[in-house]
Tab-separated table of C-alpha atoms in Angstrom:
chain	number	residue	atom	x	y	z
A	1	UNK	CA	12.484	13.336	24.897
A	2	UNK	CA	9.542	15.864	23.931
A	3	UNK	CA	10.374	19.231	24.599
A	4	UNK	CA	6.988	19.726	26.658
A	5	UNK	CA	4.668	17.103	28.426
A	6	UNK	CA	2.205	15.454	26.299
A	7	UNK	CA	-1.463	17.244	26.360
A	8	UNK	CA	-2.974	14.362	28.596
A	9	UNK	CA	-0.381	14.694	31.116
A	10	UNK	CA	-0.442	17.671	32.433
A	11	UNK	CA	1.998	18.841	35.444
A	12	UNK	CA	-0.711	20.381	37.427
A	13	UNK	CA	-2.555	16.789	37.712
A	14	UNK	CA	-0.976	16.369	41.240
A	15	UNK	CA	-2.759	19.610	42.339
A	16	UNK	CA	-6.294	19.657	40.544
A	17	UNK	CA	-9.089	19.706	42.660
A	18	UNK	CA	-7.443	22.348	45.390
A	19	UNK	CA	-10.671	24.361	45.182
A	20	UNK	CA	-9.897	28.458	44.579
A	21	UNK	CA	-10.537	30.566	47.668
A	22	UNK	CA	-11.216	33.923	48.147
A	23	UNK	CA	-9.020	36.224	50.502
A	24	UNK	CA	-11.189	35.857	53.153
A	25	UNK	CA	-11.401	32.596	52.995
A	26	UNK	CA	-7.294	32.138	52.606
A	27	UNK	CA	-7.261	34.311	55.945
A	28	UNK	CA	-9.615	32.453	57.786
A	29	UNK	CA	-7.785	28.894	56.289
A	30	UNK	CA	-4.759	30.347	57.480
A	31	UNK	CA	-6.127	31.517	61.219
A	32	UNK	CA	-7.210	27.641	61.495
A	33	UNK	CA	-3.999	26.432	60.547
A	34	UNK	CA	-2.130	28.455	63.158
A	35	UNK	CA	-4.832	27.873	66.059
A	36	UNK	CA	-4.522	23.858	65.693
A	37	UNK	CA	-0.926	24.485	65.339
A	38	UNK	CA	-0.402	26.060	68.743
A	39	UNK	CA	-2.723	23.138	70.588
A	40	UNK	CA	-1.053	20.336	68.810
A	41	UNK	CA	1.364	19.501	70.964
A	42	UNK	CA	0.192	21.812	74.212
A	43	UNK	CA	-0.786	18.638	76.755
A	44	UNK	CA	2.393	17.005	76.674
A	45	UNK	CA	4.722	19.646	77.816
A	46	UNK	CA	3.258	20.096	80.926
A	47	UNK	CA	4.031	17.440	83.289
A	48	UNK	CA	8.049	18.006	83.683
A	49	UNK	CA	7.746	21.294	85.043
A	50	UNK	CA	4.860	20.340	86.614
A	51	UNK	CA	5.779	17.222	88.558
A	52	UNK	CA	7.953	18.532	91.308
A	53	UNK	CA	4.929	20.755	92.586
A	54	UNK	CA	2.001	18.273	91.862
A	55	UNK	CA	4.079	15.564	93.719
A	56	UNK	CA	3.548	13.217	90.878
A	57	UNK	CA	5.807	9.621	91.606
A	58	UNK	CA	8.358	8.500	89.023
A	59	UNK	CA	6.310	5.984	87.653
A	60	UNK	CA	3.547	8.606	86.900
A	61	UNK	CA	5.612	11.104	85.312
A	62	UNK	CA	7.411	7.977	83.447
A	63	UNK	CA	4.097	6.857	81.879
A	64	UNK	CA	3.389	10.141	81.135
A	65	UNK	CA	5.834	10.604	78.987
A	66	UNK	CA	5.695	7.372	77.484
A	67	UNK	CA	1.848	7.697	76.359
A	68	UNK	CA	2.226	10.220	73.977
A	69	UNK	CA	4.341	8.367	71.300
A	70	UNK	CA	3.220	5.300	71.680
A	71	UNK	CA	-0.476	6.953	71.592
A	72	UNK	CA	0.160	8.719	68.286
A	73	UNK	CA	2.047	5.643	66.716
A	74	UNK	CA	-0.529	3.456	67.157
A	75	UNK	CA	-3.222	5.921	66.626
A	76	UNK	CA	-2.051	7.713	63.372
A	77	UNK	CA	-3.340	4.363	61.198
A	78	UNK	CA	-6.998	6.125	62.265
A	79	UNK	CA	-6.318	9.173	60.435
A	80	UNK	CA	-6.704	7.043	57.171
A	81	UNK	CA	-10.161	6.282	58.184
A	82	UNK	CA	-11.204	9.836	59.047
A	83	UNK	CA	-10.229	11.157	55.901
A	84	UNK	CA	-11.872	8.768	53.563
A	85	UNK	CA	-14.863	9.280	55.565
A	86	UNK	CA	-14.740	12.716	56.336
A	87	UNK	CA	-11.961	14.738	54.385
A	88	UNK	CA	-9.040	16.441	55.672
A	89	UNK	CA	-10.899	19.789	57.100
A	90	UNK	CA	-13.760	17.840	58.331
A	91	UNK	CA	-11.298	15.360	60.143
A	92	UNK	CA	-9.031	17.798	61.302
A	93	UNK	CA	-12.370	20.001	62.942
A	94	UNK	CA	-13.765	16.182	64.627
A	95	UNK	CA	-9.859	15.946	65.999
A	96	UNK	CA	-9.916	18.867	67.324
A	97	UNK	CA	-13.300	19.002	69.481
A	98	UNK	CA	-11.467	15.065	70.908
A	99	UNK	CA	-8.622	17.457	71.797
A	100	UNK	CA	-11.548	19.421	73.980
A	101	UNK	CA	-13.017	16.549	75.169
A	102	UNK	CA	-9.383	15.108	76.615
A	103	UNK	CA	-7.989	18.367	77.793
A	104	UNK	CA	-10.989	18.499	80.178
A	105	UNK	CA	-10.964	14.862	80.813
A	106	UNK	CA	-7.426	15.912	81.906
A	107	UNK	CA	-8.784	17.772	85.081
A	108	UNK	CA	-10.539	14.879	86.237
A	109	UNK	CA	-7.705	13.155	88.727
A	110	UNK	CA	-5.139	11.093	88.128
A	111	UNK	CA	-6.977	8.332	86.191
A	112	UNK	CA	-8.434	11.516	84.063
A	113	UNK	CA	-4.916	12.809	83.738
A	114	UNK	CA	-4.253	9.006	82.142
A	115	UNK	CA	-7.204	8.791	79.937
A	116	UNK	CA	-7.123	12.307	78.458
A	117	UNK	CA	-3.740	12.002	77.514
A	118	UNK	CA	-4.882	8.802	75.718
A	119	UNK	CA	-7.146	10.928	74.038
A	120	UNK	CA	-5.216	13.796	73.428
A	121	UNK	CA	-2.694	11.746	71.922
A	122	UNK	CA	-5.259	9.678	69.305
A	123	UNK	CA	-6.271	13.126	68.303
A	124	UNK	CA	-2.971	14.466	67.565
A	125	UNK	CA	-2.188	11.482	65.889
A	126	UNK	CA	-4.909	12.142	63.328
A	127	UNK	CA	-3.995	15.586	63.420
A	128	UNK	CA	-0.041	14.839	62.781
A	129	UNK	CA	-0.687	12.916	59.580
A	130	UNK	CA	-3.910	14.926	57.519
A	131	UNK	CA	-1.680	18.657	58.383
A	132	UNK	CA	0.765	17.653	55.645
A	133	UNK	CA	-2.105	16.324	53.236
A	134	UNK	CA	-4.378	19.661	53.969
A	135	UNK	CA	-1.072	21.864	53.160
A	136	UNK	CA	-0.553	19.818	49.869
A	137	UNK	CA	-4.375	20.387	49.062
A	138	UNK	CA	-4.863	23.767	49.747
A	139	UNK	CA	-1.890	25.860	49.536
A	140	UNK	CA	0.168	26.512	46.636
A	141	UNK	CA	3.276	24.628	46.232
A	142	UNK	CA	5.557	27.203	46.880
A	143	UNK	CA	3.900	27.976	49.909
A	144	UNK	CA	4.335	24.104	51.289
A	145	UNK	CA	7.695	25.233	53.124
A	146	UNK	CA	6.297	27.849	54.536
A	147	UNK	CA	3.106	26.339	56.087
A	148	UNK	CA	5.102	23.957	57.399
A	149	UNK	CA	7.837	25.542	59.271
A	150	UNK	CA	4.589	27.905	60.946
A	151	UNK	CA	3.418	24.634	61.769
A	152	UNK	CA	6.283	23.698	63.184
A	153	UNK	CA	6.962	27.130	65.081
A	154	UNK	CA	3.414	27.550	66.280
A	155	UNK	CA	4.149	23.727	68.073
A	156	UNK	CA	6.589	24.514	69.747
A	157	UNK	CA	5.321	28.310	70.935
A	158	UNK	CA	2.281	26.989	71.997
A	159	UNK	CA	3.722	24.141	74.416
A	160	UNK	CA	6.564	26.402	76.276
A	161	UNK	CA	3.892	29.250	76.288
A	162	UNK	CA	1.499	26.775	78.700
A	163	UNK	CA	4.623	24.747	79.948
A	164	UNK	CA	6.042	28.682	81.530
A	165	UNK	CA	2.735	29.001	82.845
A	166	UNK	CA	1.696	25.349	84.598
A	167	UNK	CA	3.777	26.373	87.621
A	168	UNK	CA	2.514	29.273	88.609
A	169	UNK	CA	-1.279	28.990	87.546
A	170	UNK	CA	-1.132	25.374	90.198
A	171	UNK	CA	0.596	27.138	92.825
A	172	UNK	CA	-1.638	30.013	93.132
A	173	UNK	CA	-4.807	27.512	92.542
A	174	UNK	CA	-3.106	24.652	95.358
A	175	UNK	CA	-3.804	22.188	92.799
A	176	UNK	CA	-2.334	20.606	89.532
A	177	UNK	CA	-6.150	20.161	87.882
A	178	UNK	CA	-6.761	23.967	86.929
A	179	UNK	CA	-2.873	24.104	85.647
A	180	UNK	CA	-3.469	21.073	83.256
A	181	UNK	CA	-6.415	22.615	82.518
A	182	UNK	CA	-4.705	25.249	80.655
A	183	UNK	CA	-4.343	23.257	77.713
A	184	UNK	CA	-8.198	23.243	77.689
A	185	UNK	CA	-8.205	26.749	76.122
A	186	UNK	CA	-6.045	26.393	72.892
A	187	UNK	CA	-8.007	23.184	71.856
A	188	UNK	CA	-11.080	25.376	72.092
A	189	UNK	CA	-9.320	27.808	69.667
A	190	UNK	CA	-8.609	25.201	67.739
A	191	UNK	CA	-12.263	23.914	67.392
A	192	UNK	CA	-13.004	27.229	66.642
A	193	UNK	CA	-10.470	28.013	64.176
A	194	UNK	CA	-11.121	24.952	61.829
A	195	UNK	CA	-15.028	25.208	62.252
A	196	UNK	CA	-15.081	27.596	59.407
A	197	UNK	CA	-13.245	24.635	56.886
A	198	UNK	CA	-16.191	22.228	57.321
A	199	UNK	CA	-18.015	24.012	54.365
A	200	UNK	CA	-15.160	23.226	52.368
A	201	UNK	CA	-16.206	20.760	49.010
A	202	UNK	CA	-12.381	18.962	48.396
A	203	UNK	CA	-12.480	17.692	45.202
A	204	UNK	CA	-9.940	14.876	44.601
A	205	UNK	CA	-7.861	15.255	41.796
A	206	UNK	CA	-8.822	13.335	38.448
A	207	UNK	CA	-5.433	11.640	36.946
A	208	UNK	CA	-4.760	11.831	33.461
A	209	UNK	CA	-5.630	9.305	31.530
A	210	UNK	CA	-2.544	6.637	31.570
A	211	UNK	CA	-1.109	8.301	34.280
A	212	UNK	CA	-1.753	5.493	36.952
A	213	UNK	CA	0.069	3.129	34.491
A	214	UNK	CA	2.880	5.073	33.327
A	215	UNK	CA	4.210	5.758	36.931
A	216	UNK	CA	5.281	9.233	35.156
A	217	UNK	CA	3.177	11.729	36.516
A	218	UNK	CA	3.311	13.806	39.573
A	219	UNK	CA	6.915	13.393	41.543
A	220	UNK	CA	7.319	9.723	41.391
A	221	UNK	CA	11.174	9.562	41.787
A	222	UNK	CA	14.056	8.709	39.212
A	223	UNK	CA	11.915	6.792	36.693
A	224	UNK	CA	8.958	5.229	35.419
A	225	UNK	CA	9.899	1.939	36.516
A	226	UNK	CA	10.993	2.209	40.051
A	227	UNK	CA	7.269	3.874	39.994
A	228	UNK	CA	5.518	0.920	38.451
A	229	UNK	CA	6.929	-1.234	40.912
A	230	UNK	CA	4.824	-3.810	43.259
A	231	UNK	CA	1.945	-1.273	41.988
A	232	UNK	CA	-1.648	-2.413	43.586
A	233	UNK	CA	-4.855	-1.283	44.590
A	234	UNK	CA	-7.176	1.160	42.880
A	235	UNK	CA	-4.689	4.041	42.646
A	236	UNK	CA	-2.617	1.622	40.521
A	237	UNK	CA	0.339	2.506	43.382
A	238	UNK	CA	2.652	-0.345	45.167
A	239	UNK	CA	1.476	-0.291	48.593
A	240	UNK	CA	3.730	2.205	50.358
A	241	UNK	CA	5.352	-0.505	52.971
A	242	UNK	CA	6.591	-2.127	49.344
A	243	UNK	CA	8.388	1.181	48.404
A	244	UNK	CA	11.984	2.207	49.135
A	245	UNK	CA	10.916	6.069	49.710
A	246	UNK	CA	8.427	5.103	52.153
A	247	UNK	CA	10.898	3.440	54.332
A	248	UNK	CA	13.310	5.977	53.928
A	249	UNK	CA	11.110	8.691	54.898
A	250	UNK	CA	10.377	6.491	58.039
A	251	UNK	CA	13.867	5.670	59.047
A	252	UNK	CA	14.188	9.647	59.130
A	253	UNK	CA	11.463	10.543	60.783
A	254	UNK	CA	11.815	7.480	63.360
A	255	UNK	CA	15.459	8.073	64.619
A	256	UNK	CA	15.028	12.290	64.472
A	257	UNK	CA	11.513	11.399	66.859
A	258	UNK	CA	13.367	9.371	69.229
A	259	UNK	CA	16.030	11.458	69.277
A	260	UNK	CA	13.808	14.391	70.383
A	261	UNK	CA	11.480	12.477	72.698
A	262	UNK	CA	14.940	11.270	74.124
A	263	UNK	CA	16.344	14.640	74.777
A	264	UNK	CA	12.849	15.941	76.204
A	265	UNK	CA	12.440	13.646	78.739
A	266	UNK	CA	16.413	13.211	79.524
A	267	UNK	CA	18.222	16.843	78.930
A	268	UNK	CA	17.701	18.183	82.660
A	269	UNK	CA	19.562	15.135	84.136
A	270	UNK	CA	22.194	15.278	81.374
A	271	UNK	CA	23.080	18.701	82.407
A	272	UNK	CA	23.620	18.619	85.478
A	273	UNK	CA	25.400	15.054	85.388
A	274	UNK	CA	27.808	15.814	82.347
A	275	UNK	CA	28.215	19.567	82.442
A	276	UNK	CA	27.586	20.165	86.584
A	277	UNK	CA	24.951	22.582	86.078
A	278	UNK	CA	22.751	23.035	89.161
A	279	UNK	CA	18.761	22.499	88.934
A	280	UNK	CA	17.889	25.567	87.718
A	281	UNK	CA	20.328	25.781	85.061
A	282	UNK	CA	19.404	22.946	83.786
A	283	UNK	CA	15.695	24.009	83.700
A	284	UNK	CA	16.761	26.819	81.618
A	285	UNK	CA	18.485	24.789	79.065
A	286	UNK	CA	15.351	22.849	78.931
A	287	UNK	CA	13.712	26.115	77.826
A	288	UNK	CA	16.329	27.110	75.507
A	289	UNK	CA	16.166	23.628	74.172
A	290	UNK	CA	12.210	24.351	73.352
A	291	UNK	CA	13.574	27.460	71.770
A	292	UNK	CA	16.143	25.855	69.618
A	293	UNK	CA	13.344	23.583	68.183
A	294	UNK	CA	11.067	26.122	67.610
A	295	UNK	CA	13.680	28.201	65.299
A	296	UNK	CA	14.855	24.702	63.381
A	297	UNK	CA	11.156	23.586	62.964
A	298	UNK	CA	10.683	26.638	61.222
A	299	UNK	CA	13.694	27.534	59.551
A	300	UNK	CA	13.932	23.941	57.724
A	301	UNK	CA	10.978	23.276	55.839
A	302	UNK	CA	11.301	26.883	54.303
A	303	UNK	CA	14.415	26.150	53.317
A	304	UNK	CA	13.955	22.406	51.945
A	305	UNK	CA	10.661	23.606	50.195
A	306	UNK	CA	12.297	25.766	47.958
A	307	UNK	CA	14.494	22.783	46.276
A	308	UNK	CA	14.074	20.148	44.478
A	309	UNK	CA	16.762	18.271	46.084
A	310	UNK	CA	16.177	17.772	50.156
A	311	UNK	CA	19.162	15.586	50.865
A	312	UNK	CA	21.607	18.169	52.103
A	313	UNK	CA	18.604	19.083	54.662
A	314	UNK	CA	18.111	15.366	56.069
A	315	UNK	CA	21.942	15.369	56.143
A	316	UNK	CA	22.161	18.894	57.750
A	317	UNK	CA	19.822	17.945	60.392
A	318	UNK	CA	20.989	14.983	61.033
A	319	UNK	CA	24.899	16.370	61.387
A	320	UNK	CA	23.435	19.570	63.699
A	321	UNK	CA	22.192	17.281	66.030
A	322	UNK	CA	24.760	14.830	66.228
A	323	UNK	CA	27.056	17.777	66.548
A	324	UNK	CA	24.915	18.946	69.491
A	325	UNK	CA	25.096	15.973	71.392
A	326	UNK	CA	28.703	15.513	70.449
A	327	UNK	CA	29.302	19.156	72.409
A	328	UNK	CA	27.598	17.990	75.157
A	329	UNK	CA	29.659	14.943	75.595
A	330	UNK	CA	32.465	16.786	75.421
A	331	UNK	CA	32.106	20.359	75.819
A	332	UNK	CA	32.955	22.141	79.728
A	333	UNK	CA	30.447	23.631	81.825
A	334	UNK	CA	30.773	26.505	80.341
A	335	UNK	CA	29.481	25.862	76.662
A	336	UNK	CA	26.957	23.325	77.552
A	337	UNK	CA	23.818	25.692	77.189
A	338	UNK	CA	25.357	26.590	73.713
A	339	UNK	CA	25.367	23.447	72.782
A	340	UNK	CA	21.511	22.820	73.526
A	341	UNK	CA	20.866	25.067	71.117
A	342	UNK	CA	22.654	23.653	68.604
A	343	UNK	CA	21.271	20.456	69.514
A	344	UNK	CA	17.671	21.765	69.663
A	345	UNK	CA	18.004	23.428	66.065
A	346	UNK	CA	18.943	19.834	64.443
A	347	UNK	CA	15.761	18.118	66.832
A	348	UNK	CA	13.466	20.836	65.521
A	349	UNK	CA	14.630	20.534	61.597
A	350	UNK	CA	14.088	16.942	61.530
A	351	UNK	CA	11.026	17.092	63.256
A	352	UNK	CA	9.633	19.838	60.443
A	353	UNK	CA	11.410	18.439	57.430
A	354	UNK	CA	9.355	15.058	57.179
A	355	UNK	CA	6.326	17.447	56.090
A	356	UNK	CA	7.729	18.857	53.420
A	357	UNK	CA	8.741	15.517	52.290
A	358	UNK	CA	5.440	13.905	52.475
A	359	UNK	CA	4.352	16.858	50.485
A	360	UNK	CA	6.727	17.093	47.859
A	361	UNK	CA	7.501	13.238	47.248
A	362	UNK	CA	3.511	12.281	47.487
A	363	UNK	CA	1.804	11.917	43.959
A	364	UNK	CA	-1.461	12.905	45.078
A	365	UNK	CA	-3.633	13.547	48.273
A	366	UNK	CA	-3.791	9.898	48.936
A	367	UNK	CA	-0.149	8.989	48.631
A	368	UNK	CA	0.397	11.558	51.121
A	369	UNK	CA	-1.394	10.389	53.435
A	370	UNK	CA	-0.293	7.085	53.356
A	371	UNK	CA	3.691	8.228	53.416
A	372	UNK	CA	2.100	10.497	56.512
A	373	UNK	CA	0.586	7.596	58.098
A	374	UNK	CA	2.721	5.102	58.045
A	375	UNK	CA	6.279	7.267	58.651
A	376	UNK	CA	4.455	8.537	61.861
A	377	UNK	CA	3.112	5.061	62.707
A	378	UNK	CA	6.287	3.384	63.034
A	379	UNK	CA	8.196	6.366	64.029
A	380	UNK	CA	6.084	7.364	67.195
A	381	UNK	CA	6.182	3.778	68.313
A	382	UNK	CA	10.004	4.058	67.835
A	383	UNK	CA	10.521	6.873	69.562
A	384	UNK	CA	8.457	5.288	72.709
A	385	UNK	CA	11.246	3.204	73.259
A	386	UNK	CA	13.698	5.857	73.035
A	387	UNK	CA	13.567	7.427	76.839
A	388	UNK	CA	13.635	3.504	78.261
A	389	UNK	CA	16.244	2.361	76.257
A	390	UNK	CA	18.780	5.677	77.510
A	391	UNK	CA	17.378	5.259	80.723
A	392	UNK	CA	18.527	1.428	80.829
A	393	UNK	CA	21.900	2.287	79.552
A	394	UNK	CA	22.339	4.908	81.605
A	395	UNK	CA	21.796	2.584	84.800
A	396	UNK	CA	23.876	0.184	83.362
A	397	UNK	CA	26.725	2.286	82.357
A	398	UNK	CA	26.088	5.234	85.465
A	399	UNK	CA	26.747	7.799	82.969
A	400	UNK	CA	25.115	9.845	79.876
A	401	UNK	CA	28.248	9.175	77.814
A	402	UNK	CA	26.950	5.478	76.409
A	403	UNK	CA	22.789	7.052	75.262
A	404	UNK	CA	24.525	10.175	74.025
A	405	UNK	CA	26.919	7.856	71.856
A	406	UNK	CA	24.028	5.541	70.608
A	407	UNK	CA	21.779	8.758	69.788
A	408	UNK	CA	25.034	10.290	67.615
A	409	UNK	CA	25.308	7.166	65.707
A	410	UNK	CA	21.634	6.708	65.250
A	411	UNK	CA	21.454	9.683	63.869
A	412	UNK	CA	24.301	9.158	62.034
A	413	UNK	CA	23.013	6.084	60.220
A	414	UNK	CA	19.451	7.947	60.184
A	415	UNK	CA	21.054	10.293	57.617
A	416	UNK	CA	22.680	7.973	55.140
A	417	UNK	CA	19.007	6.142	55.255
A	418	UNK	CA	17.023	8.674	54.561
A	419	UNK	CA	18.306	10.310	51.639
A	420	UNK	CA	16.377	8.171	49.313
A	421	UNK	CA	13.454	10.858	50.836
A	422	UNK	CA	15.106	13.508	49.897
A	423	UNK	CA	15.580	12.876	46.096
A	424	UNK	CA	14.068	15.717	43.715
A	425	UNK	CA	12.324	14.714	40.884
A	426	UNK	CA	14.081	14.650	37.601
């Protein structure tokens, strides 16, 4: 083998194209970035703490909860359109006024409440999937990690920021409208904070000449071959449903969703069922659960980013929250609120670590988008079933022991699957 790449390969082929900015521009890139961060997931965390004042019925706080993921599953196939169309800072700007538009629609009653969440959620699904593609494009690698775990942290600040404040904002108002309404305010922020990245020209990256062919350039795994594989369209790439790293990526990021969504919509109960904590315990290990994800969402991708190699994350994350759940199945009273932290450290990892990977195993801007779109496809409609499926065992069974078992082992198998994501490239 050569000692260096041949002229008409270069290594920087991946990133040509990322348009120089100046530092006021990098500021102002990075101000957007953090202001769509904080909205993105804002709406959905208000309704638990909400329900018990607003009166909302089972079924209503059920549905709820289910729209969301199933929303952003079926939704994030739309993102592919708005970027070929419009570009990732254009697309993420339109996504953002939608997230406006829904937030208010929000206000408007309970069949408001159902269609803005629609909307917030086919929003966020376009939002979800061009992030990781807009991070490959305009940061430097070695700044991937680090984008993404702000991403991540700026999530989960911004929802148990407005979740802490829901409460009180509809009791002193007498109404649930002006406390949903909260989430009206960061979306405007965000609108504002990407308006400045319309102006931006993005360039797409020219390959080198062969490149398409070879299957060599970029990070395209362990060889040539496995890259030339099934290879179609005009990118000369196999479709990414016809590629083992694309269904790796979305076994991880399917089974670490459900897990989460799971836990969200489940953890209060499990308290005080399996560890006898009293209501408002178990509301505060809620919080501390948000907390927990915050710190892992973070904490991961700048870790991973910094290697090569991302399998011992995927299996980290994977083990952290099985070991988590594991506490809680077995752990006293007394160490049951540890445990949630442990457990929301793993949730928040593997929800965080699937960026990096989109970034780092994508060969260009339009690979990444694709892993992107199709991971979170299938893994938000996964994850839909996930609070059903516990709740039907959990009726079946009359305790948390049999969903905490399946999650553990779903997880379990979730690692061993998706370490064909976390390869480096040689």
């Amino acid at each position: 083998m050569p000692a260096s790449p041949p002229p008409t390969a270069p290594a920087a082929v991946p990133r040509t194209g990322t348009a120089p900015h100046t530092a006021g521009g990098g500021a102002l890139l990075v101000v957007g970035f953090v202001l769509l961060s904080l909205n993105t997931r804002v709406a959905f965390g208000q309704i638990g703490p909400l329900a018990p004042v607003a009166g909302f019925s089972p079924a209503t706080v059920s549905l709820l909860g289910l729209l969301p993921p199933l929303c952003m599953g079926a939704f994030a196939p739309l993102a592919a359109v708005v970027r070929r169309r419009l570009g990732e800072e254009r697309g993420l700007w339109w996504a953002s006024l939608v997230l406006v538009a829904g937030a208010v629609l929000r206000m408007a009653g309970l069949p408001g409440l159902f269609a803005g969440t629609v909307v917030v959620s086919a929003a966020t699904a376009v939002v979800n999937v061009l992030i990781p593609v807009l991070v490959r494009g305009r940061f430097p690698r070695e700044r991937t990690g680090t984008m993404m775990g702000i991403y991540a942290l700026a999530m989960g600040a911004g929802s148990a920021l407005v979740a802490a404040l829901v409460v009180p904002v509809a009791q002193a108002a007498g109404s649930w409208r002006p406390a949903v309404g909260l989430a009206v305010i960061p979306a405007v922020l965000a609108a504002a904070g990407t308006a400045p990245q319309v102006r931006h020209r993005h360039r797409r990256p020219v390959a080198a000449p062969g490149a398409g062919r070879s299957g060599r350039s970029g990070r395209s795994g362990r060889s040539g071959r496995s890259g030339r594989s099934g290879r179609s369209g005009r990118s000369g790439r196999p479709h990414v449903a016809r590629t083992a790293l694309a269904w790796s990526l979305t076994a991880f990021f399917g089974v670490q969703t459900l897990a989460f969504y799971t836990t969200l919509a489940w953890l209060p109960s499990i308290l005080v069922q399996t560890a006898g904590l009293g209501r408002a315990a178990a509301g505060t290990g809620q919080a501390l659960l948000i907390c927990g994800v915050a710190v892992g969402g973070f904490a991961a991708p700048v870790l991973a980013a910094r290697r090569a190699d991302q399998r011992p994350h995927i299996l980290g994350a994977a083990l952290v929250c099985a070991a988590g759940l594991t506490g809680l199945l077995l752990a006293p009273a007394g160490t049951a609120l540890a445990w949630v932290a442990v457990l929301g450290i793993g949730l928040g990892a593997g929800q965080a670590l699937p960026g990096v990977l989109y970034a780092h195993r994508g060969t260009d801007h339009d690979h990444v988008a694709a892993l992107s779109t199709m991971a979170q496809t299938c893994g938000f409609l996964l994850a839909a079933i996930g609070p059903v499926f516990a709740a039907a065992l959990h009726t079946a069974t009359g305790a948390w022991t049999a969903p905490l078992a399946a999650l553990v082992a779903a997880l379990l198998v979730c690692a061993v699957a998706g370490l064909r994501a976390g390869h480096g490239p040689e």
